[in-house]
Short mmCIF file of C-alpha atoms in Angstrom, two decimals:
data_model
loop_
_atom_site.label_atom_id
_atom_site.label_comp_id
_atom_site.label_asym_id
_atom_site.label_seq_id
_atom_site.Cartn_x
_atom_site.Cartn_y
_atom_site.Cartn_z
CA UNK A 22 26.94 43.89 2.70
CA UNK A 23 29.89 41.85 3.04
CA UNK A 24 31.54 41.69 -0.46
CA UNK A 25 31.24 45.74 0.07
CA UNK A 26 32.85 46.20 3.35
CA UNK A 27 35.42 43.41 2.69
CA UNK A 28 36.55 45.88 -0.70
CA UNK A 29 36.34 48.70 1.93
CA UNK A 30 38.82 46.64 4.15
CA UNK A 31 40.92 45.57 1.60
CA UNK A 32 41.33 49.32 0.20
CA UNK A 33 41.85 50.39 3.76
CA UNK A 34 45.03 47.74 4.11
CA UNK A 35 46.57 48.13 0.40
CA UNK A 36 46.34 52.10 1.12
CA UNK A 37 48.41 51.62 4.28
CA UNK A 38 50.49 49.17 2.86
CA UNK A 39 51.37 51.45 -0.09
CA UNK A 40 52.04 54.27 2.40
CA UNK A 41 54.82 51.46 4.30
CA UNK A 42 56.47 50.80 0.94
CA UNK A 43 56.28 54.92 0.50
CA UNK A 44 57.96 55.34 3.77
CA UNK A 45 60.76 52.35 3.49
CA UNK A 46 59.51 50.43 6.68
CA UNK A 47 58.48 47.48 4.44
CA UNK A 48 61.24 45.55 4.73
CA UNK A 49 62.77 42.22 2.74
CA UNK A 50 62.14 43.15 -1.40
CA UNK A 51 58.37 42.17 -0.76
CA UNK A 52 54.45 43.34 -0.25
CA UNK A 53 53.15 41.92 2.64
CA UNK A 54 52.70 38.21 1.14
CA UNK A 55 55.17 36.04 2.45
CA UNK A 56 54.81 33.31 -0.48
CA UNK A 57 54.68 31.21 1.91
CA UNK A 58 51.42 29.40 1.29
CA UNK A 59 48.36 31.54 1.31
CA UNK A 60 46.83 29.97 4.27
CA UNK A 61 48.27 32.81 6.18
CA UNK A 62 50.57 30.87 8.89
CA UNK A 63 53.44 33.65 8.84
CA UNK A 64 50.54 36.26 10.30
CA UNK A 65 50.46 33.84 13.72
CA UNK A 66 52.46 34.74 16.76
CA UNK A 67 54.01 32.59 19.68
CA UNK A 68 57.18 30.45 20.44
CA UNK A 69 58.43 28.86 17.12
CA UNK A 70 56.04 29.86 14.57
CA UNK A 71 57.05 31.12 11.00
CA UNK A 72 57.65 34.74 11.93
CA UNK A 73 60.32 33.92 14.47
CA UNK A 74 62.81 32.35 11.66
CA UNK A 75 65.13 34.64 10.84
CA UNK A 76 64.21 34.50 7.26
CA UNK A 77 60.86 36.14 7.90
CA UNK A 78 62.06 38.92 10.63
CA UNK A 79 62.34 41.91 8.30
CA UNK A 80 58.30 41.34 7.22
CA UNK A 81 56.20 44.07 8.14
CA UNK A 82 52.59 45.24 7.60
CA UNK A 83 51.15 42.54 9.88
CA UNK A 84 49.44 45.74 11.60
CA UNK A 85 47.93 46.65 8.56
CA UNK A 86 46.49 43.16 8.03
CA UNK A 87 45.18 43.05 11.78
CA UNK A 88 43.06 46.17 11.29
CA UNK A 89 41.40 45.42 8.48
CA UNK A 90 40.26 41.95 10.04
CA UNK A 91 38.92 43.95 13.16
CA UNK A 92 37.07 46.14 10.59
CA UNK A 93 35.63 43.04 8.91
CA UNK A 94 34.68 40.92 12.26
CA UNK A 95 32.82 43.92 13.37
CA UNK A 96 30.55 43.94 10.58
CA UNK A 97 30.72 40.57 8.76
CA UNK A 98 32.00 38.12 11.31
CA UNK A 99 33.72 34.75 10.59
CA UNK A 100 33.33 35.56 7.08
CA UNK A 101 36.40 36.85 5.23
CA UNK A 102 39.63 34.74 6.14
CA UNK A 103 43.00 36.44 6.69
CA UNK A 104 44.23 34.29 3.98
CA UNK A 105 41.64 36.82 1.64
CA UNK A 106 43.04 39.91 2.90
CA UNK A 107 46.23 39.62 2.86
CA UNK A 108 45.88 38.36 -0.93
CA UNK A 109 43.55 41.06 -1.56
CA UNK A 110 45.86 43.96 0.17
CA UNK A 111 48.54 42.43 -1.87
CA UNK A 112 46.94 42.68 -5.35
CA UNK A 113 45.81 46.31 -4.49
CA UNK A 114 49.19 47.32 -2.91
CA UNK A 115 50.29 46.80 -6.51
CA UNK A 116 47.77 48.41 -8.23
CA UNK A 117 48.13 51.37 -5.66
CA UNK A 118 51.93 51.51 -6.92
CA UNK A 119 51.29 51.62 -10.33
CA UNK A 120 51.12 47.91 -11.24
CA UNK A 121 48.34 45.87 -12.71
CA UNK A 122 45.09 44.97 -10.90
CA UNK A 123 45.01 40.83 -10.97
CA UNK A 124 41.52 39.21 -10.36
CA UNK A 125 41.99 36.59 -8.05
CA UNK A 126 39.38 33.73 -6.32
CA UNK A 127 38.37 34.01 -2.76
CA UNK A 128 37.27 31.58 -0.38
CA UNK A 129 40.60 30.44 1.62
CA UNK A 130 40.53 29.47 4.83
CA UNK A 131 43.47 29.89 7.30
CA UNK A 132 46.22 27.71 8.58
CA UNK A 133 45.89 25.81 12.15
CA UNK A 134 49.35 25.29 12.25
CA UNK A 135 52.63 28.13 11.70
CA UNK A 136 56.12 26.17 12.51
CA UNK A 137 59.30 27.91 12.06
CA UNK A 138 60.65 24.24 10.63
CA UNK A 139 58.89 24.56 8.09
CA UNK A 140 60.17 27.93 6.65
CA UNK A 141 63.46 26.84 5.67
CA UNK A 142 62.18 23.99 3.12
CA UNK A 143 59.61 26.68 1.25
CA UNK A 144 62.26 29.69 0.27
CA UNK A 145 64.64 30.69 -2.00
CA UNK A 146 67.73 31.58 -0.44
CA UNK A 147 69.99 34.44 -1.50
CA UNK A 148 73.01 31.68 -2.54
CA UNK A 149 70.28 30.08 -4.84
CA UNK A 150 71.18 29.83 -8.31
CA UNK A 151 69.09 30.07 -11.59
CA UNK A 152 69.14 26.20 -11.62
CA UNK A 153 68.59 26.00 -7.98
CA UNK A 154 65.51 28.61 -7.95
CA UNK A 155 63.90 27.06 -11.09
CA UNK A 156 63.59 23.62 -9.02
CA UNK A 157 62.16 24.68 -6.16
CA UNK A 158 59.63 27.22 -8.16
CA UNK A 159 58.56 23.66 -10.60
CA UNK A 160 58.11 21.37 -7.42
CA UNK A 161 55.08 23.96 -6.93
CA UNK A 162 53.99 23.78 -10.71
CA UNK A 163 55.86 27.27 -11.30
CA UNK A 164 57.63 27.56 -14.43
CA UNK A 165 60.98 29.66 -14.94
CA UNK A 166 59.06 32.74 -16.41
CA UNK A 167 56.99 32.48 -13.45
CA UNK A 168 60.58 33.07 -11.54
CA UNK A 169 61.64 35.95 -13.34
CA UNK A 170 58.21 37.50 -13.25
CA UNK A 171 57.59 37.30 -9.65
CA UNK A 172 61.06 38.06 -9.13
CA UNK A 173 60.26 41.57 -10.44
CA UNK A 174 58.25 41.99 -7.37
CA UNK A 175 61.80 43.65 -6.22
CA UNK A 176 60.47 46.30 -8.25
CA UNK A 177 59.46 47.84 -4.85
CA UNK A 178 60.45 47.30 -1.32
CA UNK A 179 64.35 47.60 0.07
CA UNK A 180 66.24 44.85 1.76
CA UNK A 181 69.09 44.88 5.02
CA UNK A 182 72.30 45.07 4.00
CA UNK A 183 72.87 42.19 5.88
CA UNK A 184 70.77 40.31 2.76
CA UNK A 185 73.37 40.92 0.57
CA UNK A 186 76.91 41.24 1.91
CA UNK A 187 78.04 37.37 0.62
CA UNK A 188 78.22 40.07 -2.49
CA UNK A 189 81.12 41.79 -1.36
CA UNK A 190 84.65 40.82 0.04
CA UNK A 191 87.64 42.89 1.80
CA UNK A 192 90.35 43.66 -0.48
CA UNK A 193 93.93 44.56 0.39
CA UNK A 194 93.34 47.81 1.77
CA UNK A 195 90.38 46.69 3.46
CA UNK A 196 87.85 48.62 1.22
CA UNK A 197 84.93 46.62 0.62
CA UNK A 198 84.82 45.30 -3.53
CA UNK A 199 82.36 43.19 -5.50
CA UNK A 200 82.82 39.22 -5.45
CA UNK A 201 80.45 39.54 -8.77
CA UNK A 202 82.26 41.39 -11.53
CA UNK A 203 79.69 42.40 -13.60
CA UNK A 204 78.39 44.47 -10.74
CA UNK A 205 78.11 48.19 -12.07
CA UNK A 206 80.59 49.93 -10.22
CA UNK A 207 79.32 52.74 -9.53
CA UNK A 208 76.04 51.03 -8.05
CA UNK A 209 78.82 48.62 -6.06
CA UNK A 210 80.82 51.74 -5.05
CA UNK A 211 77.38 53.06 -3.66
CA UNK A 212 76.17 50.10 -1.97
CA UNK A 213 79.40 49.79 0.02
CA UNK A 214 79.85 53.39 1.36
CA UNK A 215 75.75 52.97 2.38
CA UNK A 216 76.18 49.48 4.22
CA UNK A 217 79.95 50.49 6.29
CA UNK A 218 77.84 51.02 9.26
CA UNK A 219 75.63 48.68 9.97
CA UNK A 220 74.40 45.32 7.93
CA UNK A 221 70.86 46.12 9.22
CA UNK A 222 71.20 49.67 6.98
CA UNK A 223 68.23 49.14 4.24
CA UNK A 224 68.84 49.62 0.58
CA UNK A 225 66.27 49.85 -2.26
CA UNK A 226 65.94 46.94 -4.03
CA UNK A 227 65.56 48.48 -7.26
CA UNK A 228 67.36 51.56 -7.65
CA UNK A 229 65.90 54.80 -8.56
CA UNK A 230 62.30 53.57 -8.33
CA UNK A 231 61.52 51.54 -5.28
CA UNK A 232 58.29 52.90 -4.65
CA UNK A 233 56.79 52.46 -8.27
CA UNK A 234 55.93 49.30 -9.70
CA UNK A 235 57.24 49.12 -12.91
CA UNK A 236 59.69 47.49 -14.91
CA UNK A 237 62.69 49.44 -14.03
CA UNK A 238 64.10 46.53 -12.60
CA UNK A 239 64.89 44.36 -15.17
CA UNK A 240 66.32 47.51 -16.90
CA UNK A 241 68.84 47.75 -13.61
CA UNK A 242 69.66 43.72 -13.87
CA UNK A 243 70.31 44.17 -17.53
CA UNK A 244 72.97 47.47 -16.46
CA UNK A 245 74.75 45.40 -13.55
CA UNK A 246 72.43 46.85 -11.11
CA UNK A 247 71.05 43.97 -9.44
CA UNK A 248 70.59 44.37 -5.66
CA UNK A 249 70.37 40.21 -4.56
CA UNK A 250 72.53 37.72 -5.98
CA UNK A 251 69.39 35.71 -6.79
CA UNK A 252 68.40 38.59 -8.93
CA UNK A 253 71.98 39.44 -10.63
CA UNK A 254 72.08 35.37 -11.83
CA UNK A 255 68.84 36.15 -13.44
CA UNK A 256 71.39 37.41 -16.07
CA UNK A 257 73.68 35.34 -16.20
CA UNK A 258 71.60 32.21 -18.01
CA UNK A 259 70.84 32.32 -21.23
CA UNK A 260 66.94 31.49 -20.57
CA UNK A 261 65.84 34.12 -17.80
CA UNK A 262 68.29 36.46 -19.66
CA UNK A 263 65.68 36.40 -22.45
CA UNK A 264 62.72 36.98 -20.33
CA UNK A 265 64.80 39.76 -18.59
CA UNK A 266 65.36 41.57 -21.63
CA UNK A 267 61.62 41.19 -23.41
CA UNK A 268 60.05 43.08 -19.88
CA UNK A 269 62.67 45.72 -19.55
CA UNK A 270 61.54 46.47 -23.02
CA UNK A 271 57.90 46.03 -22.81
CA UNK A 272 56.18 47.12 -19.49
CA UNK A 273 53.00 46.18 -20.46
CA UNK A 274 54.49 42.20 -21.22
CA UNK A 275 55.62 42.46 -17.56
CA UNK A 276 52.44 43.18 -16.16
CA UNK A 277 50.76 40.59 -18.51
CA UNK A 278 52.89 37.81 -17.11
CA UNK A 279 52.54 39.39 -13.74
CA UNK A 280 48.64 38.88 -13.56
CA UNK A 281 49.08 35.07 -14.66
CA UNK A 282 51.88 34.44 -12.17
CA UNK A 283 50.65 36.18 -9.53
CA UNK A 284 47.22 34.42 -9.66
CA UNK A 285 48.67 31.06 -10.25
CA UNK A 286 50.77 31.72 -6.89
CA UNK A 287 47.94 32.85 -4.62
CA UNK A 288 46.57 29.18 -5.81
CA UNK A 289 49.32 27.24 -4.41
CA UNK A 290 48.74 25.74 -1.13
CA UNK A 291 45.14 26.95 -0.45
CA UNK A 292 42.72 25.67 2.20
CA UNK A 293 39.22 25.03 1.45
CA UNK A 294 35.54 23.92 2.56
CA UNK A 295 36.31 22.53 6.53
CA UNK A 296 40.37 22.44 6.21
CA UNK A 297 41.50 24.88 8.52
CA UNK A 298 39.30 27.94 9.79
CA UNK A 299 38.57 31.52 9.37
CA UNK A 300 40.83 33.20 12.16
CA UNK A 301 39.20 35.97 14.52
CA UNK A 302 42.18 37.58 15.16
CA UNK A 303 45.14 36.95 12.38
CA UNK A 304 47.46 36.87 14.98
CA UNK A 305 45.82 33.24 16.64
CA UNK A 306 44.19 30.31 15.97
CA UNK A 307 40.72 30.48 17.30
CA UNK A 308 40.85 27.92 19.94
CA UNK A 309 44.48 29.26 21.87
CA UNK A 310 47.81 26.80 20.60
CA UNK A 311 48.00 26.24 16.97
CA UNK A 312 51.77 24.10 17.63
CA UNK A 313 50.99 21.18 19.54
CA UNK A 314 50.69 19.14 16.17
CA UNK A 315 53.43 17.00 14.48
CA UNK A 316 54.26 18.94 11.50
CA UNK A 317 53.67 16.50 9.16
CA UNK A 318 50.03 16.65 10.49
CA UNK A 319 48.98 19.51 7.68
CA UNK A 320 50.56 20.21 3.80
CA UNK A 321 52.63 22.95 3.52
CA UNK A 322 53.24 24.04 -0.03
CA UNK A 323 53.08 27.12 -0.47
CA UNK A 324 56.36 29.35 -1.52
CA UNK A 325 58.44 32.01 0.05
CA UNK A 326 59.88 32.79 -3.66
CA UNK A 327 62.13 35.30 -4.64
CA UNK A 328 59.89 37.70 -3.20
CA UNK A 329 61.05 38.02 0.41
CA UNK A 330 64.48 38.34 1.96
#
C-alpha cells in the first residue's frame, strides 16, 4: 500500500513540477534538487537555515514537495522521507520533460540540522572555472564527465539576470557588451536588451528549448550560446570540450551518462538506519529547532553543483 501511494505522490509532485518548469516560475537552471546533500536540509524553514542564503533564494517547488508529503503522512505515516520525494519528483520531473527515467535506491532519512554556513562551502559559484568546478565535484567522488553531464541539467529551467551580469561590461557609449568574446552576438545582443530593466528579469538557460530535456544545450555551448559563465568555460578546456561535443551529437550518450551521474549524486551525503529522521512536515524537524547544534555536529557533503544558481 505504501510503495503504491508513494509512486502516486511522487507522480503527483514531478507533474506539478513539470508544469513550474512549463510556466518559468522554477527559478536558478535547476529541478527542485538543490544538490545540496539529499538529506533534504534546504526544504527546512526558520532564521539561518539553507534557504535564507542568497544562493538558494530563486529555488522553488518547495510547495510541490510539501503536498505530496501531506498526501503520504495521511496514508503511510512516518514512512517515506522528504529526502525520497524530492529525489523521486526529481527523476520523474525529467522523465516528464522528455529525459531519461534513472532508477534510484530509497531509504534516506532527513537532515536534523539546515545552516545557511554551510551553503557557501557545498556550491559552485558562477566565477568557478573548469579547474575550479572539477575540484570541488572530485572532493565528492564526482569525476569531470560527471560535471559536464549534470551540468546539462541547464537543459531546462531559466536563471535571474542578476546570475549572470559579471558577463557583461559598459562600453563607451554605455551599451552593455560581452566581457567573453566568444559569446554569439546575437544571443549577447539579446540577453542585454532582455536584462536593461531589471537584474531579477529571468532568462532561459538554454535557449530555444528550456522546457524540454534534451541535449540542445551542449549544441548552444558549442555555438557561443552559453547562458552561465560556468557553462561557457565548459568550452573553453580541451577535456569537457570533448564531452561537450560527443552529447550535442549523440542524445542518447547524454542521457546514458545522465542516469549514472545522476544516481551516483543522489548517493552523496545520504542518511541512513537511526541518523537523522523521517520529517512530518518537510518544512521542520519533528521535535521544533533543528539549529541549536554546532555545525560541525552532523556531515554535510552533499553538492549544490552546477545545477542551481
Amino acid at each position: 500500500m505504501c510503495s503504491r501511494n508513494l509512486a502516486i505522490a511522487a507522480n503527483h509532485a514531478s507533474e506539478n513540477l513539470h508544469a513550474s518548469t512549463n510556466e518559468k516560475s522554477f527559478q536558478g537552471c535547476n529541478l527542485l534538487i538543490s544538490f545540496q546533500g539529499c538529506d533534504a536540509p534546504v526544504l527546512i524553514q526558520g532564521n539561518d537555515s539553507e534557504r535564507t542564503d542568497p544562493a538558494n533564494l530563486s529555488l522553488g517547488g518547495f510547495n510541490v514537495i510539501d503536498e505530496a508529503k501531506r498526501l503520504l503522512e495521511a496514508v503511510c505515516p512516518a514512512t517515506v522521507s522528504c529526502s525520497d520525494i524530492v529525489v523521486l519528483a526529481a527523476r520523474d520531473a525529467v522523465t516528464l520533460t522528455g529525459g531519461p527515467s534513472v532508477p534510484v535506491s530509497l531509504g534516506r532519512r532527513d537532515s536534523l540540522v539546515s545552516l545557511a554556513s554551510n551553503v557557501r562551502r557545498s556550491i559552485i559559484d558562477t566565477g568557478f572555472s573548469v579547474d575550479a568546478m572539477a575540484a570541488s565535484f572530485a572532493s565528492k567522488g564526482l569525476t569531470m564527465d560527471d560535471l559536464v553531464t549534470l551540468s546539462g541539467g541547464h537543459t531546462i529551467g531559466s536563471a535571474h539576470c542578476g546570475t549572470f551580469r559579471e558577463r557583461f561590461r559598459p562600453d563607451a557609449n554605455g551599451s552593455m557588451v560581452p566581457v567573453d568574446g566568444t559569446m554569439n552576438t546575437d544571443y549577447a545582443t539579446e540577453l542585454a536588451r532582455t536584462c536593461a530593466a531589471s537584474g531579477s528579469v529571468t532568462v532561459d538557460c538554454n535557449e530555444g528549448s528550456a522546457a524540454t530535456f534534451d541535449n540542445r544545450y551542449f549544441g548552444n555551448l558549442l555555438d557561443g550560446r552559453a547562458l552561465l559563465r560556468t557553462d561557457a568555460v565548459l568550452v573553453q578546456n580541451p577535456t569537457t570540450r570533448a564531452t561537450v561535443a560527443a552529447f550535442a551529437q549523440s542524445q542518447e550518450s547524454f542521457f546514458r551518462s545522465w542516469a549514472s551521474s545522476f544516481a551516483r549524486l543522489t548517493s552523496l551525503g545520504v542518511k541512513t538506519g537511526s541518523d537523522g529522521e523521517i520529517r512530518r512536515l518537510c518544512s521542520s524537524v519533528n521535535g521544533g529547532h533543528p539549529w541549536t547544534c554546532n555545525s560541525n555536529t552532523y556531515s554535510y557533503i552533499g553538492i549544490s553543483g552546477v545545477l542551481q544558481y
